[in-house]
PDB file of C-alpha atoms in Angstrom:
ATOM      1  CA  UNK A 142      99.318 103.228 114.882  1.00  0.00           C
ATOM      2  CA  UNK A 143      99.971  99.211 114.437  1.00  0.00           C
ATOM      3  CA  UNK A 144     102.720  98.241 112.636  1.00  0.00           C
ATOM      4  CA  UNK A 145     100.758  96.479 109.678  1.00  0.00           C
ATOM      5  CA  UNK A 146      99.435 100.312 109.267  1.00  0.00           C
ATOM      6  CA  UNK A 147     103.313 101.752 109.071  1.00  0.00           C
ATOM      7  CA  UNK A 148     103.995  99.135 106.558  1.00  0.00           C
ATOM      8  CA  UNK A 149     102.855 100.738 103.811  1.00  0.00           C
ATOM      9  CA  UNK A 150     103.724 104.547 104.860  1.00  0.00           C
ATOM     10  CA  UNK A 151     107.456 103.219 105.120  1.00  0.00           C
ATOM     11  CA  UNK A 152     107.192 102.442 101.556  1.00  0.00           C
ATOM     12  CA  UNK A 153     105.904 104.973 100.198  1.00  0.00           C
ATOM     13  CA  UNK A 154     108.446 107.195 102.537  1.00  0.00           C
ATOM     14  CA  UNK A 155     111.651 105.195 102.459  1.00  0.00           C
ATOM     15  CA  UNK A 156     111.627 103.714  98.980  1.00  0.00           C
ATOM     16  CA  UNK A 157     111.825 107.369  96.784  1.00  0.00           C
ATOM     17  CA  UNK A 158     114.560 108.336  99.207  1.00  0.00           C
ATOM     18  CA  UNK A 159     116.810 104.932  98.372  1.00  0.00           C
ATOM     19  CA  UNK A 160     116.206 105.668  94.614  1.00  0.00           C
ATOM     20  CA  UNK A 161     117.270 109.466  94.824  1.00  0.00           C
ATOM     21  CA  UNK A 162     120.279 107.695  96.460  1.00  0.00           C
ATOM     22  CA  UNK A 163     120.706 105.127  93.908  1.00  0.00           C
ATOM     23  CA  UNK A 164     120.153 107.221  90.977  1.00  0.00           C
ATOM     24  CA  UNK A 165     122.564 110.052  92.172  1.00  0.00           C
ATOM     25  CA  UNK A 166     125.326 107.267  92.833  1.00  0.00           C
ATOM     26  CA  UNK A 167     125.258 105.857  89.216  1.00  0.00           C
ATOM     27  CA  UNK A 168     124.860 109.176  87.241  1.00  0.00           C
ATOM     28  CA  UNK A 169     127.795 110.460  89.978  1.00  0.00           C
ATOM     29  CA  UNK A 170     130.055 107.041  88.378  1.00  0.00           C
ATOM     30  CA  UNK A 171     128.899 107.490  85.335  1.00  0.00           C
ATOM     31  CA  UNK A 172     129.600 111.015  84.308  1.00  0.00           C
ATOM     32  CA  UNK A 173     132.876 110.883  85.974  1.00  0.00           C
ATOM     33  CA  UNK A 174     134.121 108.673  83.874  1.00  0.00           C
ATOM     34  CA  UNK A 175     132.690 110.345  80.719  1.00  0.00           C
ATOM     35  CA  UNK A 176     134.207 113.819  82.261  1.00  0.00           C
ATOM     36  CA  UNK A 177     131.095 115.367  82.673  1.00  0.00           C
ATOM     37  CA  UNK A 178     129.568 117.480  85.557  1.00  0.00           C
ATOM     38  CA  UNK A 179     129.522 114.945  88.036  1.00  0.00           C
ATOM     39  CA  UNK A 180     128.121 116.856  90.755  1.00  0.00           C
ATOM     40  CA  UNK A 181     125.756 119.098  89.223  1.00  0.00           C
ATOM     41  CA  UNK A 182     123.974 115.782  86.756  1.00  0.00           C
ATOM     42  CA  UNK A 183     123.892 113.590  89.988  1.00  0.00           C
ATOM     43  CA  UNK A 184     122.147 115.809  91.730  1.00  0.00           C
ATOM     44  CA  UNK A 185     119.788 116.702  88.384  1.00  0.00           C
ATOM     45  CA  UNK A 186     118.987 112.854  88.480  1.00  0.00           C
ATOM     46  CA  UNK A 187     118.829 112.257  91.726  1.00  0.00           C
ATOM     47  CA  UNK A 188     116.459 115.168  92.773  1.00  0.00           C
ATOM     48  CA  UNK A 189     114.169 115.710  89.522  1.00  0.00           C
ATOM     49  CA  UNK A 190     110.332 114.555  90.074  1.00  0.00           C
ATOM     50  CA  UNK A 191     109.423 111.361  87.744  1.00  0.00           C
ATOM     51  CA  UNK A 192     112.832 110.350  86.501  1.00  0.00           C
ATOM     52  CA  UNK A 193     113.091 113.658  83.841  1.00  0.00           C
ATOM     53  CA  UNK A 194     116.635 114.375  85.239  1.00  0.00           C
ATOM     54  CA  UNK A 195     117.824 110.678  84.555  1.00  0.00           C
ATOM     55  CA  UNK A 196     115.660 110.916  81.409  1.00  0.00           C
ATOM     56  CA  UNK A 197     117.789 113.803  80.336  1.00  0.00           C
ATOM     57  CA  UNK A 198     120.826 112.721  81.287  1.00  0.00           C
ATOM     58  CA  UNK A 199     120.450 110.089  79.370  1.00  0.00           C
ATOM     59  CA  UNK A 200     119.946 111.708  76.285  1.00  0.00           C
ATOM     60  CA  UNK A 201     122.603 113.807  76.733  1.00  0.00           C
ATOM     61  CA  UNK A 202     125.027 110.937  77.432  1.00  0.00           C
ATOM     62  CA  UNK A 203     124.542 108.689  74.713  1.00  0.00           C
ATOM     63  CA  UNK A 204     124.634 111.868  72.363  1.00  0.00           C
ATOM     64  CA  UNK A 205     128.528 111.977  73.318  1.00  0.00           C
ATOM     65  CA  UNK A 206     128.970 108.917  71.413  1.00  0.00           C
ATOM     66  CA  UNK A 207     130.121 106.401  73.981  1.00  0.00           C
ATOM     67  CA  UNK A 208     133.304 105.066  73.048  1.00  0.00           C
ATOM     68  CA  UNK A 209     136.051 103.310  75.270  1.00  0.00           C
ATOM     69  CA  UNK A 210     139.487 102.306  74.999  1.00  0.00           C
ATOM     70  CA  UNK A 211     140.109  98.855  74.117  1.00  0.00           C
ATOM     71  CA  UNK A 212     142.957  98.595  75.946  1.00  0.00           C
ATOM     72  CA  UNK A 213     141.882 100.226  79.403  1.00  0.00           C
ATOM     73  CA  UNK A 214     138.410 100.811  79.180  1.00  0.00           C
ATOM     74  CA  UNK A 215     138.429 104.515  79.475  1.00  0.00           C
ATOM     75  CA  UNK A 216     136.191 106.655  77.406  1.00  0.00           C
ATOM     76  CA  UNK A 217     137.928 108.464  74.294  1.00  0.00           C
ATOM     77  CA  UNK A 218     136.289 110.173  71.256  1.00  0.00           C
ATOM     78  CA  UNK A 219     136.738 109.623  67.841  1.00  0.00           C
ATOM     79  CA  UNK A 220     138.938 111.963  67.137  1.00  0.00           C
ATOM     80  CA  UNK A 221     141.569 110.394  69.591  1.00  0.00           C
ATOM     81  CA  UNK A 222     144.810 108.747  67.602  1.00  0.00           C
ATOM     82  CA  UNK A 223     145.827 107.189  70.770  1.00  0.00           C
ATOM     83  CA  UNK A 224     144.371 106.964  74.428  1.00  0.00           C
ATOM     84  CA  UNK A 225     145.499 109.202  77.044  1.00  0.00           C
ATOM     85  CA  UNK A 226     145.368 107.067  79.433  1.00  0.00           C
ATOM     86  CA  UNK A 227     147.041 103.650  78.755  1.00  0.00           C
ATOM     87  CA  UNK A 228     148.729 105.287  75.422  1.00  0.00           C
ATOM     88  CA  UNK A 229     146.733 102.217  73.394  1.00  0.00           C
ATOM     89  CA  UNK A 230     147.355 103.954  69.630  1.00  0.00           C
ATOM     90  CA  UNK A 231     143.618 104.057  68.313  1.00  0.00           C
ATOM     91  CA  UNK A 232     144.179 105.334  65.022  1.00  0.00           C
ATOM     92  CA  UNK A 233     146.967 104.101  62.252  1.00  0.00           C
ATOM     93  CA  UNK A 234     149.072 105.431  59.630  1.00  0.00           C
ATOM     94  CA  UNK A 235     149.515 103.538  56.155  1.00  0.00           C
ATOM     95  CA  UNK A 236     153.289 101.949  56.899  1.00  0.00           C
ATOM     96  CA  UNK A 237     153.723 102.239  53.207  1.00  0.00           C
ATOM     97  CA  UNK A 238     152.908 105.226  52.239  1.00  0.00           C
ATOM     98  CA  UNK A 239     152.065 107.442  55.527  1.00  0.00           C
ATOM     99  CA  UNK A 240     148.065 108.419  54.674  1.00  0.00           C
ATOM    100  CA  UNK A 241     145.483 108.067  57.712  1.00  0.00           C
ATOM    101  CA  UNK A 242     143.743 104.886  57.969  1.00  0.00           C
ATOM    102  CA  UNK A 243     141.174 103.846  60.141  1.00  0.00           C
ATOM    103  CA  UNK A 244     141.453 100.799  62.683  1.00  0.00           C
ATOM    104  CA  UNK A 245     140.051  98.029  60.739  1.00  0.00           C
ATOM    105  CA  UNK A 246     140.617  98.527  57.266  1.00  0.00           C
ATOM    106  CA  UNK A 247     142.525  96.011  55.390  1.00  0.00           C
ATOM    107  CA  UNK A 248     143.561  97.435  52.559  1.00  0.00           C
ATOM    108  CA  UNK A 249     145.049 101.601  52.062  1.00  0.00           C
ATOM    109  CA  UNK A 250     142.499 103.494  50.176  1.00  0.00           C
ATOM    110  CA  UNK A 251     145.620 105.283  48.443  1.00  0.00           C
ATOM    111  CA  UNK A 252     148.145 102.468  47.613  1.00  0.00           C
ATOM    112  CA  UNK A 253     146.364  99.710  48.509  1.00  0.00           C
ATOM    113  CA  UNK A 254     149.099  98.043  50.843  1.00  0.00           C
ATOM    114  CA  UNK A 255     147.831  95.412  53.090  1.00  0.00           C
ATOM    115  CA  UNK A 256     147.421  97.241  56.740  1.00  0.00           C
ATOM    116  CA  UNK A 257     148.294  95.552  60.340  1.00  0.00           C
ATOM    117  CA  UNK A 258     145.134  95.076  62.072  1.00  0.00           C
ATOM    118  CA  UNK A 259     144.590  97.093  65.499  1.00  0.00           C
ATOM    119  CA  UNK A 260     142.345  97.551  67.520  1.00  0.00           C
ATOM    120  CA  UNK A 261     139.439 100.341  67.162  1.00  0.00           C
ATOM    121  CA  UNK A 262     137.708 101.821  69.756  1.00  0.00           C
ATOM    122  CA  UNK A 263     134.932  99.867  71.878  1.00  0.00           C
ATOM    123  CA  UNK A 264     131.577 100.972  71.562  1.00  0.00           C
ATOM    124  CA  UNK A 265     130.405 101.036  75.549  1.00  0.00           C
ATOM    125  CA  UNK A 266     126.903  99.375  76.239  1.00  0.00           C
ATOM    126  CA  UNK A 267     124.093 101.877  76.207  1.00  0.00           C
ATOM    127  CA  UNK A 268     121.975 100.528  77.751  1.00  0.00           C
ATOM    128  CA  UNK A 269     123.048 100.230  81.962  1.00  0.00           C
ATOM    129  CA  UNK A 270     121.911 103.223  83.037  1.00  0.00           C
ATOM    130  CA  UNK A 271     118.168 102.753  80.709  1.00  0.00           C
ATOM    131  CA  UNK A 272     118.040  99.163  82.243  1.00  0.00           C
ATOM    132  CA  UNK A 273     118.223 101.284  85.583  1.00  0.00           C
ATOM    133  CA  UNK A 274     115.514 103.233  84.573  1.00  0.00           C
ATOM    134  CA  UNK A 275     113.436 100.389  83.691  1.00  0.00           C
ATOM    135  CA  UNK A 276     114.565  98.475  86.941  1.00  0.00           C
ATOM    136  CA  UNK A 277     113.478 101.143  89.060  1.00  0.00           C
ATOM    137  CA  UNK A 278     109.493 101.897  87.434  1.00  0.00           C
ATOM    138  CA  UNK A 279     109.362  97.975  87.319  1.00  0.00           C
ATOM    139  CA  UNK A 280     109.894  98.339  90.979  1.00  0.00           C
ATOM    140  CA  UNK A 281     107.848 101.398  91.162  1.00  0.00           C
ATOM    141  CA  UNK A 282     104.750  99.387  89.886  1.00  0.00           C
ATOM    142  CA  UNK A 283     105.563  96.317  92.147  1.00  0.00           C
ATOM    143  CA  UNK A 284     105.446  98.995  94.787  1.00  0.00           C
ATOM    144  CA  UNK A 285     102.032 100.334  94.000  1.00  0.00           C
ATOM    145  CA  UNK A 286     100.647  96.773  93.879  1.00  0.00           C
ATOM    146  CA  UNK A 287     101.872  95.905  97.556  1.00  0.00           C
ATOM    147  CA  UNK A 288     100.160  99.616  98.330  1.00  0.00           C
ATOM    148  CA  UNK A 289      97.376  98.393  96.851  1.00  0.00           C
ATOM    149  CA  UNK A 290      97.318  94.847  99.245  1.00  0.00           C
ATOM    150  CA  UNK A 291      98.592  95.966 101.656  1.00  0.00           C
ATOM    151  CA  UNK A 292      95.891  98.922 102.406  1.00  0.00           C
ATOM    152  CA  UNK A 293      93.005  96.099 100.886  1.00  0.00           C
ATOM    153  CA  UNK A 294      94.938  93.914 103.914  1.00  0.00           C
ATOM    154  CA  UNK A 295      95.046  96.830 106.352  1.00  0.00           C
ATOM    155  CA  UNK A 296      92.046  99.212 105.622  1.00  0.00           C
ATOM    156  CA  UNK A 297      89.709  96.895 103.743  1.00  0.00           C
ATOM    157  CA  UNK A 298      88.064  94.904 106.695  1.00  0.00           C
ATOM    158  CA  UNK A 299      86.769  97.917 108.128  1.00  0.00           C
ATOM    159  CA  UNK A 300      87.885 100.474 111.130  1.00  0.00           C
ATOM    160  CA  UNK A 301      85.244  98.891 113.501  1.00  0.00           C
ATOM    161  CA  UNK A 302      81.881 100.512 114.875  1.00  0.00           C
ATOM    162  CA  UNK A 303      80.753 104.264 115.103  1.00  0.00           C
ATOM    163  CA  UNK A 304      77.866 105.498 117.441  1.00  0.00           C
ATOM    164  CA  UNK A 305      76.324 108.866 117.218  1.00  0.00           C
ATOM    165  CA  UNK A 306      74.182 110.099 119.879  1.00  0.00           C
ATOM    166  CA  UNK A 307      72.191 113.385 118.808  1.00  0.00           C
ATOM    167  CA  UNK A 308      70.363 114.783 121.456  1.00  0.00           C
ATOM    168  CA  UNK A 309      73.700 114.479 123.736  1.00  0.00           C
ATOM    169  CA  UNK A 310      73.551 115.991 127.427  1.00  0.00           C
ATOM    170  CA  UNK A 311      76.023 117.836 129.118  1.00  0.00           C
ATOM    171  CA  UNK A 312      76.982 115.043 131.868  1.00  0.00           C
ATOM    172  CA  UNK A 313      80.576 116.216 133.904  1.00  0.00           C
ATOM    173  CA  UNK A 314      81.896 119.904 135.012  1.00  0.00           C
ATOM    174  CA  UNK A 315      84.332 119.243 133.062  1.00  0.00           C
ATOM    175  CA  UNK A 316      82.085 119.146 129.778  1.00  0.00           C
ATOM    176  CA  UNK A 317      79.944 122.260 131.236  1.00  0.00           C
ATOM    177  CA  UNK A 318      83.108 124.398 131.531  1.00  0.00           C
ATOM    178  CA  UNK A 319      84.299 123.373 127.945  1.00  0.00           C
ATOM    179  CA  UNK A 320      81.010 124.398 126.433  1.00  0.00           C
ATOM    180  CA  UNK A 321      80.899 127.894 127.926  1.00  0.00           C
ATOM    181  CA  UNK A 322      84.161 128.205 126.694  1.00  0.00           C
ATOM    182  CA  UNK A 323      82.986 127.891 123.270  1.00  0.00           C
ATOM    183  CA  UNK A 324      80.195 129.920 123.794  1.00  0.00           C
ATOM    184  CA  UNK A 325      82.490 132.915 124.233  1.00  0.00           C
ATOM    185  CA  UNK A 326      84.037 132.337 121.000  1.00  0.00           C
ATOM    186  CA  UNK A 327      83.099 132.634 117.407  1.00  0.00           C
ATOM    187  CA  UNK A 328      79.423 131.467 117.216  1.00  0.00           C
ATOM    188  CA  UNK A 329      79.682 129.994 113.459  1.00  0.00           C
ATOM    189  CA  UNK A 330      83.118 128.131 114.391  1.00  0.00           C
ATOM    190  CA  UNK A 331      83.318 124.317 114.742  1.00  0.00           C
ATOM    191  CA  UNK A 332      84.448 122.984 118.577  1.00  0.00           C
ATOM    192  CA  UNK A 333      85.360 119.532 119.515  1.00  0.00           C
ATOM    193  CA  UNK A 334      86.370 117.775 123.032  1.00  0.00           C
ATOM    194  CA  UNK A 335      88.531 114.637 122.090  1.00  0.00           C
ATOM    195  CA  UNK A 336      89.166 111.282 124.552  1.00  0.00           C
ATOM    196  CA  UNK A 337      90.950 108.411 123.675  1.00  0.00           C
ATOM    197  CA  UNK A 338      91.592 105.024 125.287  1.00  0.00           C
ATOM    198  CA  UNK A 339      92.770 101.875 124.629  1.00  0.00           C
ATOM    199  CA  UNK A 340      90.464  99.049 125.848  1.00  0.00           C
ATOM    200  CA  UNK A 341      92.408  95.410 124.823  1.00  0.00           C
ATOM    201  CA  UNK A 342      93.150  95.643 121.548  1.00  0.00           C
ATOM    202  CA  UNK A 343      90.243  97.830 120.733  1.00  0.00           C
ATOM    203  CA  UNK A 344      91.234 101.607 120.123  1.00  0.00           C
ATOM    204  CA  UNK A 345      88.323 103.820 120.909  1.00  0.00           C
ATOM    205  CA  UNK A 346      87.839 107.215 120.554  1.00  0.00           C
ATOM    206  CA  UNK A 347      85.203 109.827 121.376  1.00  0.00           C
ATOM    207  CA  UNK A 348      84.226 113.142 120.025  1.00  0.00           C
ATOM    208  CA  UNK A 349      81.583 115.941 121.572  1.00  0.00           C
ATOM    209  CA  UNK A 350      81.178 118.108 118.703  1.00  0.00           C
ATOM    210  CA  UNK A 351      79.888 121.394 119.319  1.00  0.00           C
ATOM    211  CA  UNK A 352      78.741 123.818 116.123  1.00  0.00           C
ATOM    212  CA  UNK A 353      76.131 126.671 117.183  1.00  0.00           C
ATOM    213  CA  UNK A 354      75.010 127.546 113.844  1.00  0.00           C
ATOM    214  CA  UNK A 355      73.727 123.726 113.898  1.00  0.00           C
ATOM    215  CA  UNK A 356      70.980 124.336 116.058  1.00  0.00           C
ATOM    216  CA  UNK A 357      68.106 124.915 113.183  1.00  0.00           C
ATOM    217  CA  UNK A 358      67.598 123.624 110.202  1.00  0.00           C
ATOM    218  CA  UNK A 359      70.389 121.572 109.226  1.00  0.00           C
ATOM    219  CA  UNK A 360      70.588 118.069 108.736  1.00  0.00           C
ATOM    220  CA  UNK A 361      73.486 115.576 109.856  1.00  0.00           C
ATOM    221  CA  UNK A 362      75.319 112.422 108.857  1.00  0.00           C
ATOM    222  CA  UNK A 363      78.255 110.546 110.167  1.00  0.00           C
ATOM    223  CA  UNK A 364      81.098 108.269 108.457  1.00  0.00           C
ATOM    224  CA  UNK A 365      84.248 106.733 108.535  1.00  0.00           C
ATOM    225  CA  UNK A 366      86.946 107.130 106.255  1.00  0.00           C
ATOM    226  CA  UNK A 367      90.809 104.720 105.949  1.00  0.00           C
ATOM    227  CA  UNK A 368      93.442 105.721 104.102  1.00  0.00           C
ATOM    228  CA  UNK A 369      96.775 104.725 104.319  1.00  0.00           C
ATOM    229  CA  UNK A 370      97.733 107.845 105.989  1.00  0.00           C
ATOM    230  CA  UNK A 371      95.440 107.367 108.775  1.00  0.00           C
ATOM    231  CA  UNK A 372      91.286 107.155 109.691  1.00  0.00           C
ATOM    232  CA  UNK A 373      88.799 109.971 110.547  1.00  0.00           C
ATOM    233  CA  UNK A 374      84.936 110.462 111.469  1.00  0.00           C
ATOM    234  CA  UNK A 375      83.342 112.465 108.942  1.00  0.00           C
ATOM    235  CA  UNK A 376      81.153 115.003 110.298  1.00  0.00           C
ATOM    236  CA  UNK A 377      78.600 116.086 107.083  1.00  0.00           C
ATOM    237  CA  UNK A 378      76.118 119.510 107.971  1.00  0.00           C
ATOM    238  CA  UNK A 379      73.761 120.113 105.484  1.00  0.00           C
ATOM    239  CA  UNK A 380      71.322 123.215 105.317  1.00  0.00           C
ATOM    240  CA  UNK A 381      67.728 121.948 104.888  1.00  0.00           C
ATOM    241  CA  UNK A 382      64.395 123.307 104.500  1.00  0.00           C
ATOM    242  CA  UNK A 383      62.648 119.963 105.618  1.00  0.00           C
ATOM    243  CA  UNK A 384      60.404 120.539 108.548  1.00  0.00           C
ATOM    244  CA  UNK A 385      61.930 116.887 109.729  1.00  0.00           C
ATOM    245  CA  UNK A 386      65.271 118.597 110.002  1.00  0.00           C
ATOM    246  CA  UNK A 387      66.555 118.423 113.615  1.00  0.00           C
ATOM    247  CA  UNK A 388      69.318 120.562 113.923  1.00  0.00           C
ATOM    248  CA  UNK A 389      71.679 119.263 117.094  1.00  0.00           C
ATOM    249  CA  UNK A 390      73.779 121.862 117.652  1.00  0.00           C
ATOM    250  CA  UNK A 391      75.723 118.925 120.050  1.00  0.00           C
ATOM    251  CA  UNK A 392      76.333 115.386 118.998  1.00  0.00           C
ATOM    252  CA  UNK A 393      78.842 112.651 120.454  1.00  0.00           C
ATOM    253  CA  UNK A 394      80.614 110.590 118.287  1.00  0.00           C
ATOM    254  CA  UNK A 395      82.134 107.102 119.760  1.00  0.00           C
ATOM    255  CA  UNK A 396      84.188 104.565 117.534  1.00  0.00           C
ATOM    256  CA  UNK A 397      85.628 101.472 118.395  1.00  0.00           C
ATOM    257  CA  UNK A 398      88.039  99.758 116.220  1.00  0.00           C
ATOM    258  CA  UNK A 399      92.072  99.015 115.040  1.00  0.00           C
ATOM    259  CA  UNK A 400      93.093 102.890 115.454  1.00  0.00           C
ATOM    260  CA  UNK A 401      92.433 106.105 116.565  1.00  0.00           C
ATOM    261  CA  UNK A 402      90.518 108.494 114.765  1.00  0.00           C
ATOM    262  CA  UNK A 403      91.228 111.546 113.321  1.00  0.00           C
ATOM    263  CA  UNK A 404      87.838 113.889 112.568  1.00  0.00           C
ATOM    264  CA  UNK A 405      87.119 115.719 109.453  1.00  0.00           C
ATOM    265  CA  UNK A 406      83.733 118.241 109.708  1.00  0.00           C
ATOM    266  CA  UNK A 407      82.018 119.533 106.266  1.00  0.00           C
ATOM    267  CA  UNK A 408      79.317 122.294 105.976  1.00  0.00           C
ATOM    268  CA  UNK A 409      77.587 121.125 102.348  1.00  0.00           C
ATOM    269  CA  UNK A 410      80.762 119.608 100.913  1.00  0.00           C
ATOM    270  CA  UNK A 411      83.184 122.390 102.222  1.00  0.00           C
ATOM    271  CA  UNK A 412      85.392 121.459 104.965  1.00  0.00           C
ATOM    272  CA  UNK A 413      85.202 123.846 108.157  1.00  0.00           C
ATOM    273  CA  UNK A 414      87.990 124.291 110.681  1.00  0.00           C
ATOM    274  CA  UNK A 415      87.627 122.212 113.878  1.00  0.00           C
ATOM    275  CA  UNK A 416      89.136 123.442 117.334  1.00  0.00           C
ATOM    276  CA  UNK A 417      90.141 120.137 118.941  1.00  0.00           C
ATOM    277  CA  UNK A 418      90.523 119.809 122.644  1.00  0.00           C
ATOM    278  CA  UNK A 419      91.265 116.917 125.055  1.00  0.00           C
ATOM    279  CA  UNK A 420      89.179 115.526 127.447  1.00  0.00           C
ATOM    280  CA  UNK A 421      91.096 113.808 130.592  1.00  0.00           C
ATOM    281  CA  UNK A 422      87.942 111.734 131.282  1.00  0.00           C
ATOM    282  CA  UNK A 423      85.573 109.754 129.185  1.00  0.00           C
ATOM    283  CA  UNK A 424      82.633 111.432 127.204  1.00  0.00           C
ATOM    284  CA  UNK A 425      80.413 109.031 127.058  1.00  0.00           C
ATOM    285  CA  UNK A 426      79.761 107.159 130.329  1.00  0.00           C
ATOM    286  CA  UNK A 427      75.725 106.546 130.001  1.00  0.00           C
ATOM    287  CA  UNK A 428      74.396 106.315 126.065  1.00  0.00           C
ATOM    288  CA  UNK A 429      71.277 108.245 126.158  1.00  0.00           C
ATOM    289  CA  UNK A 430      69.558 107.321 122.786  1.00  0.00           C
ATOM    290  CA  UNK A 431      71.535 106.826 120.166  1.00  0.00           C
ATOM    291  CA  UNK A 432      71.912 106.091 116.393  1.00  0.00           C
ATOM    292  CA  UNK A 433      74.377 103.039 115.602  1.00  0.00           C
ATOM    293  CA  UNK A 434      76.302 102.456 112.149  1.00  0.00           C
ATOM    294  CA  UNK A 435      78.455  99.597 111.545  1.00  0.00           C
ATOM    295  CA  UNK A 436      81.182 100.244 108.666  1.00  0.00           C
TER     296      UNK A 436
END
């Protein structure tokens, strides 16, 4: 696999894992300091699919009203009259004549004596851990756009050539002895004898599919497919009536391109199991008469 091809599976790999880091660092801050489960709502956020354990953390932390001391920073609730952590007095007394007042006021509501002005509590930002949120499916869309190049970049120039030859014959020992092989085994099965090789920069790989059941009646067609995962032949058998149908029971496939190729065989849409072995020599030393497709 070339690098420009691990580019984009390092992404999609790597970058979840750093936000699941991320995530379960600032909840982990965060609730500590608000004297919540630490522990259990980092790893809620940090784990969740799709951001719902942030999401709900969220909701549940503004909901505990969000104040701070205005003296050390540290978060208090209303009903604090001073903080217990610096001892900053949050709440006041009328000097005059001893009712409750709040921080603030300016007058007392009961005698109407003028009040020293203190302090009241800080309401904390609410919105640091929701600009995370944004932050990170901002980056999470920048993300799927570099995906998107990136695989246009890597994938969308095509995987190189494919040639199918139909009426394949069996041309080494070693190509005799895997076919009697599968010949003992499950006559409706799928068999295929894989050999790579790297040629200069070309990456070529060959397939001799084998599938008894293909021998009558059944028409064939042969693909490539990219993703960003990887690349495959696509092996398509289709049951046919038409008295044109061929039905090669053994075909060899040969591609030549940027990668290796994986194989993928369908029966009418349905994929079928494939028993892959390797060949230690090539498959295709003479081309017979063949069928070519350029992708």
């Amino acid at each position: 696999m070339t690098a420009m091809m691990m580019i984009p599976i390092l992404l999609v790999v790597i970058f979840p894992l750093i936000c699941c880091v991320v995530i379960g660092v600032f909840v982990y801050r965060d609730a500590s300091k608000r004297r919540m489960n630490k522990v259990l709502w980092a790893l809620v956020a940090a784990l969740t699919p799709a951001f719902v354990g942030l999401i709900i953390y969220l909701i549940v932390r503004e909901s505990g009203g969000g104040l701070q001391c205005p003296g050390c920073g540290e978060p208090v609730t209303p009903q604090y009259a001073v903080c217990p952590q610096c001892g900053f007095r949050l709440r006041e007394n009328c000097p005059q004549c001893g009712a409750a007042v709040e921080a603030g006021w300016k007058l007392c509501p009961q005698c109407a004596a003028p009040l020293p002005q203190t302090s009241a509590p800080v309401k904390k930002e609410r919105s640091s851990l929701s600009r995370m949120l944004l932050t990170i499916i901002a980056v999470f869309l920048v993300l799927a756009v570099l995906l998107a190049i990136v695989g246009l970049i890597t994938f969308g120039s095509g995987s190189g050539s494919i040639n199918t030859i139909y009426n394949y014959a069996p041309s080494s020992p070693q190509v005799e002895e895997w076919l009697e092989q599968c010949r003992q085994q499950d006559p409706d099965g799928v068999y295929a004898l894989r050999y790579q090789r790297k040629d200069g920069e070309i990456l070529e790989t060959q397939y001799l599919i084998y599938r008894p059941a293909a021998e009558h009646d059944t028409d064939i067609s042969t693909s490539q497919s990219s993703s960003i995962f990887g690349a495959a032949v696509e092996v398509g058998y289709f049951s046919s009536t038409s008295p044109d149908s061929s039905g090669y029971s053994l075909l060899q496939i040969t591609t030549r391109g940027n990668r290796y190729m994986g194989l993928k065989v369908q029966l009418d849409g349905t994929d079928l199991p494939v028993q892959v072995s390797e060949s230690s020599e090539p498959l295709a030393p003479f081309v017979l008469k063949s069928s070519s497709e350029n992708s």
